[in-house]
Structure formats: structure tokens, C-alpha cells
mmCIF file of C-alpha atoms in Angstrom:
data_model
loop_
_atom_site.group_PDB
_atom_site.id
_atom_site.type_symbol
_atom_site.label_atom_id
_atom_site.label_comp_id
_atom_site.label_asym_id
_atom_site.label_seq_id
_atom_site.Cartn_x
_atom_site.Cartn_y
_atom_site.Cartn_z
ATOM 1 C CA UNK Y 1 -148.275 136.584 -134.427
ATOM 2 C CA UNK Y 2 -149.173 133.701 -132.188
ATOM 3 C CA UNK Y 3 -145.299 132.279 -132.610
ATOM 4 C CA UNK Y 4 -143.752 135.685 -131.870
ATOM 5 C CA UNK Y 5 -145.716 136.183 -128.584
ATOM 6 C CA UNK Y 6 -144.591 132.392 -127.537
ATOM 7 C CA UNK Y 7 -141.396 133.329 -128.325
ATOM 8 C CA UNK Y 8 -140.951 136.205 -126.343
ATOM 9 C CA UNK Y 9 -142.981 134.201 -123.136
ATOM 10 C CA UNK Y 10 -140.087 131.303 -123.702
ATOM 11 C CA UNK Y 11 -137.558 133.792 -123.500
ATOM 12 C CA UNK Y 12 -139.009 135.435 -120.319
ATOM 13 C CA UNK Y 13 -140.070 132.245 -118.690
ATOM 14 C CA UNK Y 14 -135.970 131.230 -119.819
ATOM 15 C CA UNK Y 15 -134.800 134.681 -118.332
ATOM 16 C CA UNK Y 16 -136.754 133.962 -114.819
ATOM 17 C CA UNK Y 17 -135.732 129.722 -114.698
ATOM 18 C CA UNK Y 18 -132.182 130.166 -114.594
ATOM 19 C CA UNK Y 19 -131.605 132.085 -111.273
ATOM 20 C CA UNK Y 20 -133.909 129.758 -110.035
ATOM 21 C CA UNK Y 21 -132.202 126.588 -111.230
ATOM 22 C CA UNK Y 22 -128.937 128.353 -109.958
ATOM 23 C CA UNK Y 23 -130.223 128.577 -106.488
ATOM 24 C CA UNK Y 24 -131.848 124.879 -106.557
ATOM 25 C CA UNK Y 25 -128.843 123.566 -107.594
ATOM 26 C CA UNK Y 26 -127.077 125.929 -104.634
ATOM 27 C CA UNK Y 27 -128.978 124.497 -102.469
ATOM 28 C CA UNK Y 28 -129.358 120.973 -102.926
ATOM 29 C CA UNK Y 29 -125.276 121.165 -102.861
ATOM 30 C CA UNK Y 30 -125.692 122.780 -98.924
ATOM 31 C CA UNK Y 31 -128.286 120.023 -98.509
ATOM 32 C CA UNK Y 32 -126.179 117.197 -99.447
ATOM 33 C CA UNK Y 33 -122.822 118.533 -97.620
ATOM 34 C CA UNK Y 34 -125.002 118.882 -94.238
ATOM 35 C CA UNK Y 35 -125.755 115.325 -94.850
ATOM 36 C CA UNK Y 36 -122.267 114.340 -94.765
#
């Protein structure tokens, strides 16, 4: 029970990271061409 429910957070917590990691990475690219 416990495994499934950890499972489904990962996937949730996996769903919500990588628009966020998209729009780190987005802008630490604008970050670094303002620099130059």
C-alpha cells in the first residue's frame, strides 16, 4: 500500500518538477545572455 501511494506522489511531484525545471533552465539562459 505504502509503495503504491509513494509511487503515485513521485509521479505527481515528477509531473509538477518538469515545467518548473523548464522555466529555471529558461531563465537562467535570459540571465546569462543579459550578462553578455
Amino acid at each position: 500500500m505504502g509503495r503504491i501511494l509513494s509511487t503515485e506522489a513521485g509521479n505527481n511531484i515528477g509531473q509538477i518538477g518538469r515545467p518548473i525545471r523548464a522555466a529555471t533552465t529558461r531563465l537562467q539562459g535570459q540571465a546569462s545572455a543579459h550578462g553578455d
